[in-house]
Amino acid sequence: MINVKNLDKAFGDNHILKSVNLQVNEGETTVIIGPSGSGKTTLLRCMNLLEIPNGGEITLGEVTLGFSKNKRLTEKETISLRKQTGMVFQGFNLFPHMTVINNIIEGQVTVLKRSKDEAKKKAELLLEKVGLAEKANSYPYELSGGQQQRVAIARAMAMDPKILLFDEPTSALDPELEAEVLKVIKELAKEGMTMIVVTHNMNFARDVANKVVFMEDGIIIQEGTPEKIFNHTENDRMKRFLNIVG
């Protein structure tokens, strides 16, 4: 589904990603964990080309893009990858001046060129799916944080992505609101949606992940099934991290 090879990213002299290799299979949920500043979010943003890597290669479906310091991507290349990914941010990023349903309609009409009627039907189905059908005509400021994040998930899904990328989707939420968002993500996992989730929630990683990836200092230290990572790791750094976060 998505294959990352030797991915590098630096901001000036700050080398964030160091020859990262990662493969995510179709229909699987990969959860990325690790201490703050380890490169997790940057890796996710590179996969969606919100940050352009300095080196390496990303393959998503039939699209393969190579990167180097001297190469600039064309708009066509950028769109070819972005159209296959949906991004859910920790800060929701909804349009505050639009109703919930219009937040979900907007991208479908402007990017996918769907008719407004078709986009509205899709939006209504997705709002029902995330349990917010009754909030269609509300504005973001009228919603709780958990509700806003569920709208953000519906908006990402409306673009029919091949893969959903979640950047710490519950970090801004209290435990009760976190639970309602994680419930939606767990349902998507059961349905076979391909997902990469950056999170600090170890219980979620244990319950939902097909594969857990532990990052530190811009490299992948270890990856494997939740059983291997949480119960049978022999990596001392991994053990210390799990002892701290539980």
CSV table of C-alpha atoms in Angstrom, one decimal:
chain,number,residue,atom,x,y,z
A,1,MET,CA,0.0,0.0,0.0
A,2,ILE,CA,2.6,2.6,1.1
A,3,ASN,CA,6.3,2.0,1.1
A,4,VAL,CA,8.8,4.5,2.5
A,5,LYS,CA,12.5,4.0,1.5
A,6,ASN,CA,15.5,5.8,3.0
A,7,LEU,CA,13.5,8.9,3.8
A,8,ASP,CA,15.5,11.9,5.0
A,9,LYS,CA,14.2,15.3,6.3
A,10,ALA,CA,16.2,18.1,7.8
A,11,PHE,CA,15.3,21.7,8.8
A,12,GLY,CA,18.5,23.5,8.3
A,13,ASP,CA,21.1,21.7,10.5
A,14,ASN,CA,18.4,19.9,12.4
A,15,HIS,CA,18.2,16.4,10.9
A,16,ILE,CA,14.8,15.1,11.8
A,17,LEU,CA,14.4,11.9,9.7
A,18,LYS,CA,17.4,9.7,9.1
A,19,SER,CA,17.0,7.1,6.3
A,20,VAL,CA,13.6,5.9,7.5
A,21,ASN,CA,12.2,2.7,6.0
A,22,LEU,CA,8.5,1.7,6.6
A,23,GLN,CA,6.0,-0.5,4.8
A,24,VAL,CA,2.3,-0.4,5.5
A,25,ASN,CA,0.1,-3.0,4.0
A,26,GLU,CA,-3.4,-2.4,2.7
A,27,GLY,CA,-6.2,-2.8,5.3
A,28,GLU,CA,-3.8,-2.6,8.2
A,29,THR,CA,-3.5,-0.1,11.1
A,30,THR,CA,0.1,0.9,11.9
A,31,VAL,CA,0.6,2.9,15.1
A,32,ILE,CA,3.7,5.0,15.6
A,33,ILE,CA,4.9,5.6,19.1
A,34,GLY,CA,8.0,7.2,20.7
A,35,PRO,CA,9.1,10.2,22.8
A,36,SER,CA,8.4,13.8,21.8
A,37,GLY,CA,10.8,15.0,19.1
A,38,SER,CA,11.5,11.6,17.7
A,39,GLY,CA,10.3,12.5,14.2
A,40,LYS,CA,6.8,10.8,14.3
A,41,THR,CA,4.8,13.8,13.1
A,42,THR,CA,7.4,14.8,10.5
A,43,LEU,CA,7.3,11.3,9.0
A,44,LEU,CA,3.5,11.6,8.7
A,45,ARG,CA,3.7,15.0,7.2
A,46,CYS,CA,6.2,13.8,4.6
A,47,MET,CA,3.9,11.0,3.6
A,48,ASN,CA,1.2,13.6,2.8
A,49,LEU,CA,3.8,16.0,1.3
A,50,LEU,CA,3.0,18.7,3.8
A,51,GLU,CA,6.7,18.6,4.3
A,52,ILE,CA,8.9,17.7,1.3
A,53,PRO,CA,11.6,15.1,2.1
A,54,ASN,CA,15.2,15.9,1.3
A,55,GLY,CA,15.9,12.4,0.1
A,56,GLY,CA,14.5,8.9,-0.3
A,57,GLU,CA,11.4,7.6,-1.9
A,58,ILE,CA,7.7,7.2,-1.2
A,59,THR,CA,5.4,4.7,-3.1
A,60,LEU,CA,1.7,4.8,-2.6
A,61,GLY,CA,-0.4,2.5,-4.8
A,62,GLU,CA,0.8,3.1,-8.4
A,63,VAL,CA,2.6,6.4,-7.6
A,64,THR,CA,6.3,6.5,-6.8
A,65,LEU,CA,8.0,9.8,-6.0
A,66,GLY,CA,11.8,10.2,-5.4
A,67,PHE,CA,13.2,13.1,-3.5
A,68,SER,CA,16.5,15.0,-3.4
A,69,LYS,CA,17.7,18.4,-2.2
A,70,ASN,CA,18.0,19.6,-5.8
A,71,LYS,CA,14.6,18.3,-7.1
A,72,ARG,CA,11.4,20.2,-7.0
A,73,LEU,CA,8.1,18.3,-7.3
A,74,THR,CA,5.6,19.3,-9.9
A,75,GLU,CA,2.1,20.2,-8.9
A,76,LYS,CA,0.9,17.1,-10.7
A,77,GLU,CA,3.3,14.9,-8.7
A,78,THR,CA,2.2,16.4,-5.4
A,79,ILE,CA,-1.5,16.0,-6.2
A,80,SER,CA,-1.0,12.4,-7.3
A,81,LEU,CA,0.1,11.5,-3.8
A,82,ARG,CA,-2.1,13.8,-1.8
A,83,LYS,CA,-5.3,12.7,-3.4
A,84,GLN,CA,-4.7,9.2,-2.1
A,85,THR,CA,-4.2,10.3,1.5
A,86,GLY,CA,-6.4,11.8,4.2
A,87,MET,CA,-4.9,13.7,7.1
A,88,VAL,CA,-6.4,14.2,10.5
A,89,PHE,CA,-4.6,16.7,12.7
A,90,GLN,CA,-4.5,17.1,16.5
A,91,GLY,CA,-5.9,20.6,16.1
A,92,PHE,CA,-9.0,19.6,14.1
A,93,ASN,CA,-8.4,22.4,11.4
A,94,LEU,CA,-12.1,22.8,10.5
A,95,PHE,CA,-13.2,26.0,8.7
A,96,PRO,CA,-14.8,28.1,11.5
A,97,HIS,CA,-17.0,30.1,9.1
A,98,MET,CA,-18.6,26.9,7.6
A,99,THR,CA,-21.2,24.6,9.0
A,100,VAL,CA,-20.3,21.0,9.8
A,101,ILE,CA,-21.8,19.7,6.6
A,102,ASN,CA,-20.2,22.4,4.4
A,103,ASN,CA,-16.8,21.6,5.9
A,104,ILE,CA,-17.3,18.0,4.5
A,105,ILE,CA,-18.7,19.2,1.2
A,106,GLU,CA,-16.0,21.8,0.4
A,107,GLY,CA,-13.1,19.5,-0.6
A,108,GLN,CA,-15.3,17.1,-2.5
A,109,VAL,CA,-16.6,19.9,-4.7
A,110,THR,CA,-13.3,21.9,-5.2
A,111,VAL,CA,-10.8,19.0,-5.4
A,112,LEU,CA,-12.8,16.0,-6.6
A,113,LYS,CA,-15.2,18.1,-8.7
A,114,ARG,CA,-18.3,16.3,-7.4
A,115,SER,CA,-21.7,18.0,-7.7
A,116,LYS,CA,-22.9,19.7,-4.6
A,117,ASP,CA,-25.8,17.2,-4.3
A,118,GLU,CA,-23.5,14.2,-4.6
A,119,ALA,CA,-21.1,15.7,-2.1
A,120,LYS,CA,-23.9,16.5,0.3
A,121,LYS,CA,-25.2,12.9,0.2
A,122,LYS,CA,-21.7,11.6,0.9
A,123,ALA,CA,-21.3,14.1,3.8
A,124,GLU,CA,-24.6,13.1,5.3
A,125,LEU,CA,-23.7,9.4,5.2
A,126,LEU,CA,-20.3,10.1,6.9
A,127,LEU,CA,-21.8,12.3,9.6
A,128,GLU,CA,-24.2,9.4,10.4
A,129,LYS,CA,-21.2,7.0,10.5
A,130,VAL,CA,-19.4,9.2,13.1
A,131,GLY,CA,-22.5,9.7,15.1
A,132,LEU,CA,-23.1,13.4,14.3
A,133,ALA,CA,-26.0,13.5,11.8
A,134,GLU,CA,-27.9,15.9,14.1
A,135,LYS,CA,-25.0,18.4,14.0
A,136,ALA,CA,-24.9,18.9,10.2
A,137,ASN,CA,-25.9,22.5,10.4
A,138,SER,CA,-23.9,23.5,13.5
A,139,TYR,CA,-20.7,25.5,13.4
A,140,PRO,CA,-17.4,24.2,14.8
A,141,TYR,CA,-17.5,26.5,17.8
A,142,GLU,CA,-20.8,24.9,18.8
A,143,LEU,CA,-19.2,21.5,19.1
A,144,SER,CA,-17.0,19.8,21.7
A,145,GLY,CA,-13.5,18.9,20.9
A,146,GLY,CA,-14.4,15.3,20.4
A,147,GLN,CA,-17.2,16.2,18.1
A,148,GLN,CA,-14.9,18.5,16.0
A,149,GLN,CA,-12.4,15.7,15.6
A,150,ARG,CA,-15.1,13.3,14.5
A,151,VAL,CA,-16.1,15.9,11.9
A,152,ALA,CA,-12.5,16.1,10.8
A,153,ILE,CA,-12.4,12.4,10.4
A,154,ALA,CA,-15.6,12.5,8.3
A,155,ARG,CA,-14.1,15.3,6.2
A,156,ALA,CA,-10.9,13.2,5.5
A,157,MET,CA,-12.9,10.1,4.6
A,158,ALA,CA,-15.1,12.1,2.2
A,159,MET,CA,-12.2,12.4,-0.2
A,160,ASP,CA,-12.1,8.6,-0.6
A,161,PRO,CA,-8.4,8.3,0.4
A,162,LYS,CA,-6.5,5.0,0.2
A,163,ILE,CA,-4.9,5.7,3.5
A,164,LEU,CA,-5.8,7.8,6.5
A,165,LEU,CA,-3.0,9.5,8.5
A,166,PHE,CA,-3.7,10.6,12.1
A,167,ASP,CA,-1.4,12.9,13.9
A,168,GLU,CA,-2.1,12.5,17.6
A,169,PRO,CA,-5.8,12.8,17.0
A,170,THR,CA,-6.8,12.8,20.7
A,171,SER,CA,-3.9,14.7,22.4
A,172,ALA,CA,-6.1,17.9,22.8
A,173,LEU,CA,-9.0,16.0,24.4
A,174,ASP,CA,-9.9,14.9,27.9
A,175,PRO,CA,-10.3,11.2,28.5
A,176,GLU,CA,-14.1,11.1,27.9
A,177,LEU,CA,-13.9,13.0,24.6
A,178,GLU,CA,-10.8,10.9,23.6
A,179,ALA,CA,-12.8,7.7,24.0
A,180,GLU,CA,-15.5,8.8,21.5
A,181,VAL,CA,-12.9,9.6,18.9
A,182,LEU,CA,-10.9,6.4,19.4
A,183,LYS,CA,-14.2,4.5,19.0
A,184,VAL,CA,-14.6,5.9,15.5
A,185,ILE,CA,-11.0,5.0,14.6
A,186,LYS,CA,-11.5,1.5,16.0
A,187,GLU,CA,-14.6,1.0,13.8
A,188,LEU,CA,-12.6,2.1,10.8
A,189,ALA,CA,-9.9,-0.4,11.6
A,190,LYS,CA,-12.5,-3.2,11.9
A,191,GLU,CA,-13.8,-2.2,8.4
A,192,GLY,CA,-10.3,-2.5,7.0
A,193,MET,CA,-9.4,1.1,6.4
A,194,THR,CA,-5.6,1.5,5.9
A,195,MET,CA,-4.4,3.8,8.6
A,196,ILE,CA,-1.2,5.2,10.2
A,197,VAL,CA,-1.8,6.7,13.7
A,198,VAL,CA,0.8,8.7,15.7
A,199,THR,CA,-0.3,8.5,19.3
A,200,HIS,CA,0.8,8.5,23.0
A,201,ASN,CA,-2.1,6.2,23.9
A,202,MET,CA,-0.5,2.8,24.5
A,203,ASN,CA,-3.8,1.1,25.2
A,204,PHE,CA,-5.1,2.1,21.8
A,205,ALA,CA,-1.9,0.8,20.2
A,206,ARG,CA,-2.3,-2.5,22.0
A,207,ASP,CA,-5.9,-2.9,21.0
A,208,VAL,CA,-6.0,-1.7,17.4
A,209,ALA,CA,-2.6,-1.9,15.8
A,210,ASN,CA,-1.6,-4.6,13.4
A,211,LYS,CA,1.9,-3.2,13.6
A,212,VAL,CA,3.5,-0.9,16.2
A,213,VAL,CA,6.5,1.2,15.2
A,214,PHE,CA,8.8,2.8,17.9
A,215,MET,CA,10.7,5.9,16.8
A,216,GLU,CA,13.5,7.8,18.5
A,217,ASP,CA,15.9,10.5,17.2
A,218,GLY,CA,14.7,10.2,13.6
A,219,ILE,CA,15.0,6.5,13.2
A,220,ILE,CA,12.8,3.4,13.6
A,221,ILE,CA,14.2,1.5,16.6
A,222,GLN,CA,11.9,-1.4,16.5
A,223,GLU,CA,8.6,-2.5,14.8
A,224,GLY,CA,6.4,-5.5,15.2
A,225,THR,CA,3.0,-6.8,16.4
A,226,PRO,CA,1.6,-5.3,19.6
A,227,GLU,CA,2.4,-8.6,21.3
A,228,LYS,CA,6.0,-8.5,20.3
A,229,ILE,CA,6.5,-4.8,21.2
A,230,PHE,CA,4.6,-4.6,24.5
A,231,ASN,CA,5.2,-8.1,25.9
A,232,HIS,CA,8.4,-9.5,24.4
A,233,THR,CA,10.7,-6.7,23.4
A,234,GLU,CA,14.4,-7.2,24.1
A,235,ASN,CA,15.3,-3.7,23.2
A,236,ASP,CA,16.5,-1.8,26.3
A,237,ARG,CA,15.4,1.6,25.1
A,238,MET,CA,12.0,0.3,24.2
A,239,LYS,CA,11.7,-1.2,27.7
A,240,ARG,CA,12.6,2.1,29.3
A,241,PHE,CA,10.1,4.0,27.2
A,242,LEU,CA,7.3,1.5,28.1
A,243,ASN,CA,8.1,1.7,31.8
A,244,ILE,CA,7.6,5.4,31.7
A,245,VAL,CA,4.4,5.6,29.6
A,246,GLY,CA,2.9,2.4,30.9
